[in-house]
Amino acid sequence: MMVIDSHAHVMEPTAKQLSFMEEAGVDKTILFSTSIHPEKVMDLAAFEQEIRRLFDILAGNCKVDERKSSMQRSTVELCDAIKKHPEHFLGFGPVPLGIGEYETADWIEENIIVNGFLGVGEFSPGSGSVYLLENVFKALMELGKLPVWIHTFHPMTSADLMDIADLARKYSTVPVILGHMGGANWLDAIKIAKDQANLYLDFSASVTAIAPQFAMKELPERCLFSSDAPFGYPMLVRKMVERVSEDEEVTKMVLGGNISRLLNID
Amino acid sequence: MMVIDSHAHVMEPTAKQLSFMEEAGVDKTILFSTSIHPEKVMDLAAFEQEIRRLFDILAGNCKVDERKSSMQRSTVELCDAIKKHPEHFLGFGPVPLGIGEYETADWIEENIIVNGFLGVGEFSPGSGSVYLLENVFKALMELGKLPVWIHTFHPMTSADLMDIADLARKYSTVPVILGHMGGANWLDAIKIAKDQANLYLDFSASVTAIAPQFAMKELPERCLFSSDAPFGYPMLVRKMVERVSEDEEVTKMVLGGNISRLLNID
């Protein structure tokens, strides 16, 4: 059985990321780009500066041009990490929101397809702005139907989850990963996923162990183990999956089988 | 070293609660009453009914009379559990909000002091209604300054945290436990606790391991290990504390020493 951490951000130094994986018995990690490096700052004031930037991004408060240049830099960093350890790392690449349909398609061709990324995200449109994702779905219908990874924790709401479900229904051949499984709204996340077969549930940042426990019972083939490192530890999330699982076969699916199938990893 | 789970709800059957404790190497658990028993329902529809009731309570949507009779029932259940296993369980008792100053004092005398509870809560006034807690603080100034345990996760906001900090400043001899450490607003929770010595940080339902990691560095003597069982597993939270801690002495304080000191447990 291959264990795959299906969502972690690029950490510095890479040795630290690899040690997190080794501690958890993780064979491969799907890396996502990052705008900040919380793992590098040690005091609270510096950390707060970093995290406030992240909160601005998660709230969708950044200007498009700023986001684009930041993404270009972080994509380079992401590619570098993968190239150095291709046996350990695979990648999802970032795509800016709020640009036109053709520009979105161009970005995906030039930054996602060219770099061999297996999916797109993490998207954080901000509450009330899920509609901004539609250009991404439109482009992906032409460009390979790569999975779309969306942050659905705070500040995203239950209403935002419903908007995501509508998009997933409209573009039902594009897989959509509900990052952090809806946060406090995890019950809604499970319910919309039960209704819509292209929705997947990501386990990072679970607020209660009951959420993954029910998800694994209801949708064993669509639950995905992930750490969201450096915000979580793959070892701790793996222990949670193993603790709450009621079936060893399901544990294997969640820890690696499901994401392998979704991304055609062998 | 005594390991104390400083916040869990009464589970049924008690044997399950004791097995959670044994698995985690927990010596004592501070039990809180519960209006629902999610650990007893097995299918999603029944679970949803239970959890919607909880969300209503957390949002402060229940009528006072309804809350009072529900609390009387759940207090009996709590007392029963403690009486059966006094070596394993201690208790915090619930107090209704939205009643007058004298009625609050009467309730605390008749339901908290008489039953030997060591603190009051869990309080979930709902966002924007922290002011409802003031009668509890007023009564406690006369009745023993027991610690006050407040739910500060979703739906509570950063503004609610500031209101709690104001109350803690005004009644600075009453200890206040920020349950779930502010949820997504954990950085604000750490900051207000640094400014106000009677604020404590509860580790259950942490959204990121970085939150307890920073909390333990900044305020080692005011961090409290807890599981929020049945919503979390003490074993998993203990592992998290041990993993993120950078100092064994601090680990011991967080796993039991701090709450022992706060509640005079020997």
Short mmCIF file of C-alpha atoms in Angstrom, two decimals:
data_model
loop_
_atom_site.label_atom_id
_atom_site.label_comp_id
_atom_site.label_asym_id
_atom_site.label_seq_id
_atom_site.Cartn_x
_atom_site.Cartn_y
_atom_site.Cartn_z
CA MET A 1 0.00 0.00 0.00
CA MET A 2 1.26 3.45 -0.96
CA VAL A 3 0.61 6.22 1.58
CA ILE A 4 0.08 9.61 -0.05
CA ASP A 5 -0.29 12.93 1.72
CA SER A 6 -2.70 14.51 -0.76
CA HIS A 7 -2.23 18.12 0.34
CA ALA A 8 0.81 19.86 1.79
CA HIS A 9 2.49 23.15 1.05
CA VAL A 10 6.13 23.60 0.03
CA MET A 11 8.21 23.81 3.21
CA GLU A 12 11.70 25.14 3.70
CA PRO A 13 14.09 23.48 4.03
CA THR A 14 12.94 20.44 2.02
CA ALA A 15 14.71 18.21 4.56
CA LYS A 16 12.08 19.23 7.11
CA GLN A 17 9.27 18.28 4.73
CA LEU A 18 10.91 14.93 4.04
CA SER A 19 11.35 14.30 7.77
CA PHE A 20 7.62 14.97 8.35
CA MET A 21 6.89 12.39 5.63
CA GLU A 22 9.29 9.84 7.04
CA GLU A 23 7.87 10.23 10.54
CA ALA A 24 4.39 9.49 9.14
CA GLY A 25 5.42 6.70 6.77
CA VAL A 26 4.27 8.79 3.80
CA ASP A 27 5.62 7.62 0.40
CA LYS A 28 4.54 10.57 -1.71
CA THR A 29 3.22 14.07 -1.06
CA ILE A 30 1.11 16.21 -3.39
CA LEU A 31 2.77 19.59 -2.99
CA PHE A 32 0.97 22.91 -3.36
CA SER A 33 2.60 26.28 -3.69
CA THR A 34 2.70 28.71 -0.81
CA SER A 35 2.73 32.47 -0.43
CA ILE A 36 4.09 32.30 3.09
CA HIS A 37 6.51 30.15 5.07
CA PRO A 38 5.21 29.96 8.64
CA GLU A 39 7.61 27.10 9.37
CA LYS A 40 10.56 29.47 9.03
CA VAL A 41 9.54 32.13 11.55
CA MET A 42 10.05 31.58 15.23
CA ASP A 43 8.59 34.57 17.03
CA LEU A 44 4.95 35.52 17.31
CA ALA A 45 5.21 38.98 15.74
CA ALA A 46 6.92 37.68 12.59
CA PHE A 47 4.49 34.81 12.44
CA GLU A 48 1.56 37.17 12.71
CA GLN A 49 2.80 39.18 9.75
CA GLU A 50 2.96 36.01 7.67
CA ILE A 51 -0.39 34.72 8.80
CA ARG A 52 -2.19 38.02 8.24
CA ARG A 53 -1.02 37.86 4.63
CA LEU A 54 -2.42 34.36 4.39
CA PHE A 55 -5.75 35.45 5.90
CA ASP A 56 -5.92 38.24 3.30
CA ILE A 57 -5.38 35.67 0.56
CA LEU A 58 -7.96 33.28 2.03
CA ALA A 59 -10.46 36.12 2.23
CA GLY A 60 -9.82 36.95 -1.44
CA ASN A 61 -8.53 40.42 -0.51
CA CYS A 62 -5.47 40.54 -2.81
CA LYS A 63 -5.32 42.41 -6.12
CA VAL A 64 -5.14 40.24 -9.25
CA ASP A 65 -1.75 41.54 -10.41
CA GLU A 66 -0.27 41.01 -6.99
CA ARG A 67 -1.66 37.46 -6.88
CA LYS A 68 -0.33 36.69 -10.37
CA SER A 69 3.23 37.73 -9.67
CA SER A 70 3.17 36.02 -6.28
CA MET A 71 1.92 32.83 -7.97
CA GLN A 72 4.62 32.95 -10.60
CA ARG A 73 7.27 33.11 -7.89
CA SER A 74 5.69 30.36 -5.81
CA THR A 75 5.24 28.13 -8.88
CA VAL A 76 8.99 28.30 -9.51
CA GLU A 77 9.64 27.31 -5.91
CA LEU A 78 7.14 24.44 -6.22
CA CYS A 79 8.72 23.16 -9.46
CA ASP A 80 12.17 23.30 -7.88
CA ALA A 81 11.10 21.16 -4.94
CA ILE A 82 9.47 18.56 -7.21
CA LYS A 83 12.44 18.42 -9.59
CA LYS A 84 14.80 17.72 -6.70
CA HIS A 85 12.71 14.84 -5.34
CA PRO A 86 10.52 13.54 -8.15
CA GLU A 87 10.14 10.19 -6.39
CA HIS A 88 8.61 11.89 -3.33
CA PHE A 89 6.73 14.88 -4.70
CA LEU A 90 3.91 15.51 -7.17
CA GLY A 91 2.24 18.89 -7.61
CA PHE A 92 -0.92 20.91 -7.98
CA GLY A 93 -0.36 24.38 -9.43
CA PRO A 94 -1.99 27.72 -8.58
CA VAL A 95 -4.24 29.63 -11.01
CA PRO A 96 -5.30 33.26 -10.43
CA LEU A 97 -9.01 34.09 -10.11
CA GLY A 98 -10.68 37.22 -11.45
CA ILE A 99 -9.08 37.08 -14.91
CA GLY A 100 -10.92 36.38 -18.18
CA GLU A 101 -11.82 32.99 -19.63
CA TYR A 102 -9.10 33.00 -22.29
CA GLU A 103 -6.45 34.35 -19.97
CA THR A 104 -7.34 31.59 -17.49
CA ALA A 105 -6.96 28.95 -20.21
CA ASP A 106 -3.61 30.45 -21.26
CA TRP A 107 -2.40 30.44 -17.66
CA ILE A 108 -3.38 26.78 -17.23
CA GLU A 109 -1.60 25.79 -20.43
CA GLU A 110 1.55 27.75 -19.67
CA ASN A 111 1.84 27.18 -15.93
CA ILE A 112 -0.04 23.98 -15.14
CA ILE A 113 0.12 21.69 -18.17
CA VAL A 114 3.69 22.67 -19.14
CA ASN A 115 4.90 21.97 -15.61
CA GLY A 116 3.19 18.60 -15.45
CA PHE A 117 1.00 19.44 -12.47
CA LEU A 118 -1.76 16.93 -11.74
CA GLY A 119 -4.37 19.41 -10.56
CA VAL A 120 -5.09 23.07 -9.81
CA GLY A 121 -5.38 24.93 -6.51
CA GLU A 122 -5.48 25.74 -3.69
CA PHE A 123 -8.27 28.14 -4.55
CA SER A 124 -9.54 30.58 -1.93
CA PRO A 125 -12.01 32.85 -3.68
CA GLY A 126 -13.32 34.36 -0.44
CA SER A 127 -16.84 34.03 0.88
CA GLY A 128 -19.50 35.01 -1.68
CA SER A 129 -17.12 34.75 -4.63
CA VAL A 130 -17.26 31.10 -5.64
CA TYR A 131 -18.54 32.27 -9.05
CA LEU A 132 -14.96 33.44 -9.79
CA LEU A 133 -14.03 29.76 -10.18
CA GLU A 134 -16.23 29.25 -13.23
CA ASN A 135 -13.56 30.35 -15.70
CA VAL A 136 -11.27 27.69 -14.26
CA PHE A 137 -13.89 24.98 -14.80
CA LYS A 138 -14.59 26.21 -18.34
CA ALA A 139 -10.89 26.09 -19.19
CA LEU A 140 -10.44 22.64 -17.64
CA MET A 141 -13.27 21.22 -19.76
CA GLU A 142 -10.96 21.85 -22.73
CA LEU A 143 -7.66 21.19 -21.01
CA GLY A 144 -7.82 17.79 -19.38
CA LYS A 145 -10.33 17.96 -16.52
CA LEU A 146 -7.71 18.19 -13.81
CA PRO A 147 -9.00 18.11 -10.22
CA VAL A 148 -9.77 21.46 -8.62
CA TRP A 149 -8.74 21.91 -4.94
CA ILE A 150 -10.80 24.53 -3.07
CA HIS A 151 -10.26 25.85 0.48
CA THR A 152 -13.66 25.44 2.18
CA PHE A 153 -12.73 26.18 5.80
CA HIS A 154 -13.22 29.58 7.46
CA PRO A 155 -13.93 32.18 6.04
CA MET A 156 -15.97 30.05 3.62
CA THR A 157 -19.57 29.42 4.66
CA SER A 158 -22.26 26.84 4.14
CA ALA A 159 -23.70 29.00 1.34
CA ASP A 160 -20.30 28.95 -0.39
CA LEU A 161 -20.33 25.14 -0.20
CA MET A 162 -23.69 25.12 -1.99
CA ASP A 163 -22.25 27.37 -4.69
CA ILE A 164 -19.36 24.94 -5.13
CA ALA A 165 -21.84 22.06 -5.37
CA ASP A 166 -23.67 23.94 -8.14
CA LEU A 167 -20.43 24.37 -10.09
CA ALA A 168 -19.54 20.72 -9.58
CA ARG A 169 -22.98 19.73 -10.90
CA LYS A 170 -22.61 21.98 -13.95
CA TYR A 171 -19.11 20.65 -14.74
CA SER A 172 -19.66 17.13 -13.51
CA THR A 173 -16.64 15.61 -15.25
CA VAL A 174 -14.20 17.85 -13.35
CA PRO A 175 -13.26 16.40 -9.94
CA VAL A 176 -13.51 18.90 -7.10
CA ILE A 177 -11.73 18.46 -3.77
CA LEU A 178 -13.42 20.17 -0.82
CA GLY A 179 -10.30 21.24 1.03
CA HIS A 180 -10.62 20.90 4.83
CA MET A 181 -14.02 19.29 4.28
CA GLY A 182 -16.05 22.43 4.90
CA GLY A 183 -14.48 23.21 8.30
CA ALA A 184 -17.28 23.75 10.82
CA ASN A 185 -19.72 22.98 7.97
CA TRP A 186 -18.40 19.44 7.47
CA LEU A 187 -21.86 17.92 7.66
CA ASP A 188 -22.96 19.98 4.67
CA ALA A 189 -19.76 18.97 2.88
CA ILE A 190 -20.61 15.28 3.33
CA LYS A 191 -24.19 15.85 2.19
CA ILE A 192 -23.33 17.68 -1.01
CA ALA A 193 -20.65 15.08 -1.77
CA LYS A 194 -23.23 12.31 -1.39
CA ASP A 195 -25.36 14.04 -4.03
CA GLN A 196 -22.55 14.82 -6.44
CA ALA A 197 -20.13 12.08 -7.50
CA ASN A 198 -17.26 14.38 -8.56
CA LEU A 199 -16.86 15.88 -5.07
CA TYR A 200 -14.04 14.65 -2.80
CA LEU A 201 -13.47 15.28 0.91
CA ASP A 202 -10.07 16.43 2.14
CA PHE A 203 -9.24 15.61 5.78
CA SER A 204 -6.74 18.31 6.70
CA ALA A 205 -7.65 20.76 9.48
CA SER A 206 -10.60 18.68 10.66
CA VAL A 207 -12.24 20.41 13.61
CA THR A 208 -13.59 17.19 15.06
CA ALA A 209 -12.61 13.56 14.54
CA ILE A 210 -16.31 12.80 14.09
CA ALA A 211 -16.21 14.51 10.69
CA PRO A 212 -13.71 12.13 9.00
CA GLN A 213 -15.29 9.24 10.89
CA PHE A 214 -18.70 9.86 9.27
CA ALA A 215 -17.14 10.76 5.93
CA MET A 216 -15.33 7.42 5.81
CA LYS A 217 -18.54 5.57 6.57
CA GLU A 218 -20.59 7.46 4.00
CA LEU A 219 -18.11 8.00 1.17
CA PRO A 220 -15.12 5.69 1.70
CA GLU A 221 -13.98 5.98 -1.91
CA ARG A 222 -13.91 9.78 -1.87
CA CYS A 223 -12.07 10.63 1.35
CA LEU A 224 -8.50 11.90 1.10
CA PHE A 225 -5.83 11.85 3.81
CA SER A 226 -3.79 15.06 3.93
CA SER A 227 -1.77 17.10 6.40
CA ASP A 228 -1.83 20.67 5.06
CA ALA A 229 1.76 20.81 6.32
CA PRO A 230 3.28 23.03 7.66
CA PHE A 231 -0.11 23.72 9.31
CA GLY A 232 -0.53 20.08 10.26
CA TYR A 233 1.63 17.00 10.77
CA PRO A 234 1.06 14.02 8.46
CA MET A 235 1.85 11.69 11.39
CA LEU A 236 -0.98 13.14 13.48
CA VAL A 237 -3.53 13.09 10.67
CA ARG A 238 -2.57 9.53 9.72
CA LYS A 239 -3.08 8.46 13.36
CA MET A 240 -6.49 10.10 13.28
CA VAL A 241 -7.51 8.26 10.09
CA GLU A 242 -6.34 4.96 11.56
CA ARG A 243 -8.07 5.63 14.88
CA VAL A 244 -11.48 6.58 13.52
CA SER A 245 -11.59 4.06 10.66
CA GLU A 246 -13.79 1.03 11.19
CA ASP A 247 -12.44 -0.93 8.23
CA GLU A 248 -8.83 -1.59 7.21
CA GLU A 249 -9.64 -1.59 3.50
CA VAL A 250 -11.17 1.87 3.87
CA THR A 251 -8.09 3.06 5.77
CA LYS A 252 -5.92 2.04 2.82
CA MET A 253 -8.21 3.79 0.35
CA VAL A 254 -8.17 6.99 2.37
CA LEU A 255 -4.44 6.95 3.06
CA GLY A 256 -3.50 6.52 -0.59
CA GLY A 257 -5.76 4.41 -2.80
CA ASN A 258 -8.34 7.09 -3.55
CA ILE A 259 -5.88 9.82 -4.53
CA SER A 260 -3.84 7.32 -6.59
CA ARG A 261 -6.94 6.45 -8.59
CA LEU A 262 -7.99 10.08 -8.97
CA LEU A 263 -4.58 11.22 -10.22
CA ASN A 264 -3.51 8.00 -11.96
CA ILE A 265 -0.48 7.60 -9.72
CA ASP A 266 1.22 4.22 -9.90
CA MET B 1 2.94 13.31 36.51
CA MET B 2 -0.86 13.30 36.43
CA VAL B 3 -2.43 13.55 32.97
CA ILE B 4 -5.75 15.39 33.00
CA ASP B 5 -8.13 15.81 30.10
CA SER B 6 -9.42 19.24 31.05
CA HIS B 7 -12.54 19.22 28.86
CA ALA B 8 -14.73 16.34 27.74
CA HIS B 9 -18.47 15.82 27.66
CA VAL B 10 -20.36 13.02 29.38
CA MET B 11 -20.38 10.02 27.05
CA GLU B 12 -22.62 6.98 27.10
CA PRO B 13 -21.84 4.35 28.06
CA THR B 14 -19.27 5.44 30.66
CA ALA B 15 -17.17 2.42 29.73
CA LYS B 16 -16.48 4.07 26.37
CA GLN B 17 -15.34 7.27 28.06
CA LEU B 18 -13.06 5.30 30.37
CA SER B 19 -11.62 3.38 27.42
CA PHE B 20 -10.82 6.67 25.64
CA MET B 21 -8.99 7.78 28.80
CA GLU B 22 -7.12 4.52 29.17
CA GLU B 23 -6.02 4.57 25.53
CA ALA B 24 -4.58 8.06 26.09
CA GLY B 25 -3.05 7.41 29.51
CA VAL B 26 -5.36 10.00 31.06
CA ASP B 27 -5.70 9.81 34.86
CA LYS B 28 -8.58 12.21 35.34
CA THR B 29 -11.09 13.94 33.11
CA ILE B 30 -12.96 17.17 33.78
CA LEU B 31 -16.44 16.28 32.63
CA PHE B 32 -18.93 18.77 31.23
CA SER B 33 -22.63 18.18 30.71
CA THR B 34 -24.04 17.56 27.28
CA SER B 35 -27.35 18.24 25.55
CA ILE B 36 -26.68 15.65 22.87
CA HIS B 37 -25.01 12.27 22.58
CA PRO B 38 -23.43 12.06 19.13
CA GLU B 39 -21.45 8.99 20.21
CA LYS B 40 -24.68 6.99 20.44
CA VAL B 41 -26.04 7.55 16.93
CA MET B 42 -24.69 5.60 14.03
CA ASP B 43 -26.40 6.90 10.91
CA LEU B 44 -25.96 10.28 9.31
CA ALA B 45 -29.60 11.39 9.48
CA ALA B 46 -29.88 10.73 13.23
CA PHE B 47 -26.51 12.34 13.76
CA GLU B 48 -27.58 15.41 11.82
CA GLN B 49 -30.63 15.85 14.06
CA GLU B 50 -28.39 15.76 17.13
CA ILE B 51 -25.78 18.08 15.69
CA ARG B 52 -28.32 20.65 14.46
CA ARG B 53 -29.56 20.88 18.05
CA LEU B 54 -25.98 21.46 19.16
CA PHE B 55 -25.44 24.15 16.51
CA ASP B 56 -28.62 25.89 17.73
CA ILE B 57 -27.25 25.85 21.27
CA LEU B 58 -23.82 27.10 20.15
CA ALA B 59 -25.48 29.90 18.22
CA GLY B 60 -27.46 30.88 21.34
CA ASN B 61 -30.77 30.13 19.58
CA CYS B 62 -32.52 28.26 22.40
CA LYS B 63 -35.15 29.77 24.68
CA VAL B 64 -34.13 30.32 28.31
CA ASP B 65 -36.76 27.98 29.79
CA GLU B 66 -35.82 25.24 27.36
CA ARG B 67 -32.14 25.67 28.22
CA LYS B 68 -32.84 25.61 31.95
CA SER B 69 -34.79 22.36 31.92
CA SER B 70 -32.30 20.80 29.53
CA MET B 71 -29.47 21.85 31.88
CA GLN B 72 -31.22 20.41 34.90
CA ARG B 73 -31.49 17.04 33.17
CA SER B 74 -27.92 17.09 31.92
CA THR B 75 -26.61 18.15 35.34
CA VAL B 76 -28.18 15.04 36.88
CA GLU B 77 -26.51 12.89 34.21
CA LEU B 78 -23.19 14.62 34.90
CA CYS B 79 -23.45 14.13 38.67
CA ASP B 80 -24.30 10.46 38.15
CA ALA B 81 -21.20 9.85 36.06
CA ILE B 82 -18.94 11.58 38.58
CA LYS B 83 -20.46 9.76 41.57
CA LYS B 84 -19.84 6.41 39.93
CA HIS B 85 -16.16 7.15 39.21
CA PRO B 86 -15.02 9.88 41.59
CA GLU B 87 -11.39 8.84 41.18
CA HIS B 88 -11.57 9.45 37.40
CA PHE B 89 -14.01 12.32 36.97
CA LEU B 90 -14.31 15.91 38.17
CA GLY B 91 -16.91 18.32 36.84
CA PHE B 92 -17.77 21.77 35.55
CA GLY B 93 -21.49 22.57 35.69
CA PRO B 94 -23.72 24.46 33.26
CA VAL B 95 -25.36 27.81 34.07
CA PRO B 96 -28.10 29.35 31.92
CA LEU B 97 -27.53 32.75 30.31
CA GLY B 98 -30.15 35.44 29.88
CA ILE B 99 -31.51 35.27 33.42
CA GLY B 100 -31.17 37.99 36.09
CA GLU B 101 -28.20 38.60 38.38
CA TYR B 102 -29.86 37.13 41.49
CA GLU B 103 -31.32 34.17 39.65
CA THR B 104 -27.87 33.45 38.24
CA ALA B 105 -26.36 33.54 41.74
CA ASP B 106 -29.12 31.24 43.02
CA TRP B 107 -28.51 28.81 40.18
CA ILE B 108 -24.78 28.73 40.89
CA GLU B 109 -25.36 28.08 44.58
CA GLU B 110 -27.98 25.40 44.04
CA ASN B 111 -26.53 23.62 41.02
CA ILE B 112 -22.81 24.31 41.00
CA ILE B 113 -21.62 24.79 44.59
CA VAL B 114 -23.96 22.16 46.06
CA ASN B 115 -22.78 19.59 43.52
CA GLY B 116 -19.12 20.33 44.16
CA PHE B 117 -18.32 21.38 40.61
CA LEU B 118 -14.94 23.04 40.13
CA GLY B 119 -15.98 25.50 37.46
CA VAL B 120 -18.82 26.68 35.22
CA GLY B 121 -19.49 26.13 31.53
CA GLU B 122 -19.41 25.33 28.69
CA PHE B 123 -20.89 28.71 27.79
CA SER B 124 -21.93 29.42 24.22
CA PRO B 125 -23.63 32.81 24.26
CA GLY B 126 -23.67 33.10 20.45
CA SER B 127 -21.81 35.71 18.45
CA GLY B 128 -22.51 39.27 19.61
CA SER B 129 -23.91 38.18 22.98
CA VAL B 130 -20.85 37.87 25.20
CA TYR B 131 -22.41 40.56 27.42
CA LEU B 132 -24.85 37.86 28.63
CA LEU B 133 -21.96 36.35 30.60
CA GLU B 134 -21.61 39.35 32.90
CA ASN B 135 -24.17 38.11 35.42
CA VAL B 136 -22.14 34.92 35.77
CA PHE B 137 -18.98 36.89 36.53
CA LYS B 138 -20.82 39.11 39.02
CA ALA B 139 -22.19 36.07 40.82
CA LEU B 140 -18.80 34.33 40.85
CA MET B 141 -17.15 37.34 42.48
CA GLU B 142 -19.31 36.51 45.52
CA LEU B 143 -19.34 32.75 45.15
CA GLY B 144 -15.79 31.53 44.93
CA LYS B 145 -14.31 32.76 41.65
CA LEU B 146 -14.67 29.43 39.87
CA PRO B 147 -13.16 29.25 36.38
CA VAL B 148 -15.48 30.09 33.48
CA TRP B 149 -15.22 27.90 30.35
CA ILE B 150 -16.38 29.64 27.14
CA HIS B 151 -16.77 28.11 23.66
CA THR B 152 -14.79 30.46 21.37
CA PHE B 153 -14.76 28.45 18.16
CA HIS B 154 -17.20 29.03 15.27
CA PRO B 155 -19.72 30.75 15.36
CA MET B 156 -17.77 33.02 17.74
CA THR B 157 -15.71 35.74 16.07
CA SER B 158 -12.62 37.78 16.74
CA ALA B 159 -14.87 40.60 18.01
CA ASP B 160 -16.43 38.17 20.51
CA LEU B 161 -12.94 37.30 21.76
CA MET B 162 -12.29 40.98 22.40
CA ASP B 163 -15.55 41.20 24.37
CA ILE B 164 -14.44 38.20 26.45
CA ALA B 165 -11.08 39.88 27.06
CA ASP B 166 -12.92 42.99 28.32
CA LEU B 167 -14.93 40.89 30.77
CA ALA B 168 -11.79 39.08 31.93
CA ARG B 169 -10.12 42.45 32.53
CA LYS B 170 -13.12 43.76 34.49
CA TYR B 171 -13.31 40.59 36.64
CA SER B 172 -9.61 39.87 36.71
CA THR B 173 -9.72 37.45 39.65
CA VAL B 174 -12.03 35.04 37.81
CA PRO B 175 -10.11 32.61 35.59
CA VAL B 176 -11.49 32.33 32.05
CA ILE B 177 -10.78 29.39 29.77
CA LEU B 178 -10.95 30.20 26.06
CA GLY B 179 -12.44 26.93 24.86
CA HIS B 180 -10.99 25.73 21.55
CA MET B 181 -8.55 28.64 21.70
CA GLY B 182 -10.52 30.93 19.41
CA GLY B 183 -10.81 28.43 16.55
CA ALA B 184 -9.67 30.14 13.35
CA ASN B 185 -8.95 33.23 15.49
CA TRP B 186 -6.35 31.43 17.61
CA LEU B 187 -3.74 34.14 17.07
CA ASP B 188 -6.08 36.70 18.64
CA ALA B 189 -6.72 34.26 21.48
CA ILE B 190 -2.99 34.03 22.22
CA LYS B 191 -2.62 37.81 22.03
CA ILE B 192 -5.44 38.64 24.44
CA ALA B 193 -4.20 35.93 26.82
CA LYS B 194 -0.73 37.50 26.80
CA ASP B 195 -2.31 40.77 27.90
CA GLN B 196 -4.61 39.33 30.53
CA ALA B 197 -3.25 36.93 33.14
CA ASN B 198 -6.57 35.25 34.03
CA LEU B 199 -7.10 33.92 30.47
CA TYR B 200 -6.31 30.26 29.70
CA LEU B 201 -6.05 28.51 26.33
CA ASP B 202 -7.89 25.24 25.75
CA PHE B 203 -6.42 22.95 23.06
CA SER B 204 -9.45 20.95 21.91
CA ALA B 205 -10.58 21.28 18.27
CA SER B 206 -7.37 23.04 17.20
CA VAL B 207 -7.59 23.80 13.50
CA THR B 208 -3.83 23.76 13.04
CA ALA B 209 -1.04 22.27 15.13
CA ILE B 210 0.76 25.60 14.79
CA ALA B 211 -1.75 27.15 17.21
CA PRO B 212 -0.91 25.01 20.26
CA GLN B 213 2.76 25.10 19.23
CA PHE B 214 2.88 28.89 19.50
CA ALA B 215 0.63 28.93 22.54
CA MET B 216 3.01 26.61 24.40
CA LYS B 217 5.96 28.82 23.54
CA GLU B 218 4.23 32.04 24.55
CA LEU B 219 2.15 30.97 27.54
CA PRO B 220 3.36 27.57 28.74
CA GLU B 221 1.73 27.94 32.15
CA ARG B 222 -1.71 28.73 30.73
CA CYS B 223 -2.21 26.06 28.06
CA LEU B 224 -4.61 23.21 28.78
CA PHE B 225 -4.73 19.79 27.13
CA SER B 226 -8.27 18.62 26.39
CA SER B 227 -10.10 16.32 23.99
CA ASP B 228 -13.66 17.68 23.82
CA ALA B 229 -14.65 13.99 23.66
CA PRO B 230 -16.79 12.63 22.05
CA PHE B 231 -15.84 15.21 19.41
CA GLY B 232 -12.15 14.43 19.79
CA TYR B 233 -9.96 11.62 21.09
CA PRO B 234 -7.72 12.33 24.09
CA MET B 235 -5.09 10.00 22.59
CA LEU B 236 -4.86 12.10 19.41
CA VAL B 237 -4.73 15.43 21.23
CA ARG B 238 -2.11 14.12 23.65
CA LYS B 239 0.02 13.00 20.69
CA MET B 240 -0.33 16.46 19.21
CA VAL B 241 0.79 18.15 22.43
CA GLU B 242 3.78 15.83 22.69
CA ARG B 243 4.67 16.28 19.02
CA VAL B 244 4.60 20.07 18.94
CA SER B 245 6.11 20.68 22.37
CA GLU B 246 9.73 21.79 22.43
CA ASP B 247 10.23 21.23 26.16
CA GLU B 248 9.33 18.23 28.30
CA GLU B 249 8.58 20.33 31.35
CA VAL B 250 6.07 22.34 29.33
CA THR B 251 4.49 19.13 28.04
CA LYS B 252 3.86 18.05 31.62
CA MET B 253 2.39 21.41 32.54
CA VAL B 254 0.04 21.35 29.58
CA LEU B 255 -0.99 17.71 30.00
CA GLY B 256 -1.93 18.13 33.65
CA GLY B 257 0.12 20.51 35.78
CA ASN B 258 -1.62 23.72 34.73
CA ILE B 259 -5.17 22.49 35.27
CA SER B 260 -4.17 20.85 38.58
CA ARG B 261 -2.89 24.19 39.82
CA LEU B 262 -5.92 26.10 38.51
CA LEU B 263 -8.43 23.75 40.15
CA ASN B 264 -6.36 22.72 43.18
CA ILE B 265 -6.41 19.06 42.17
CA ASP B 266 -3.97 16.85 44.02
#
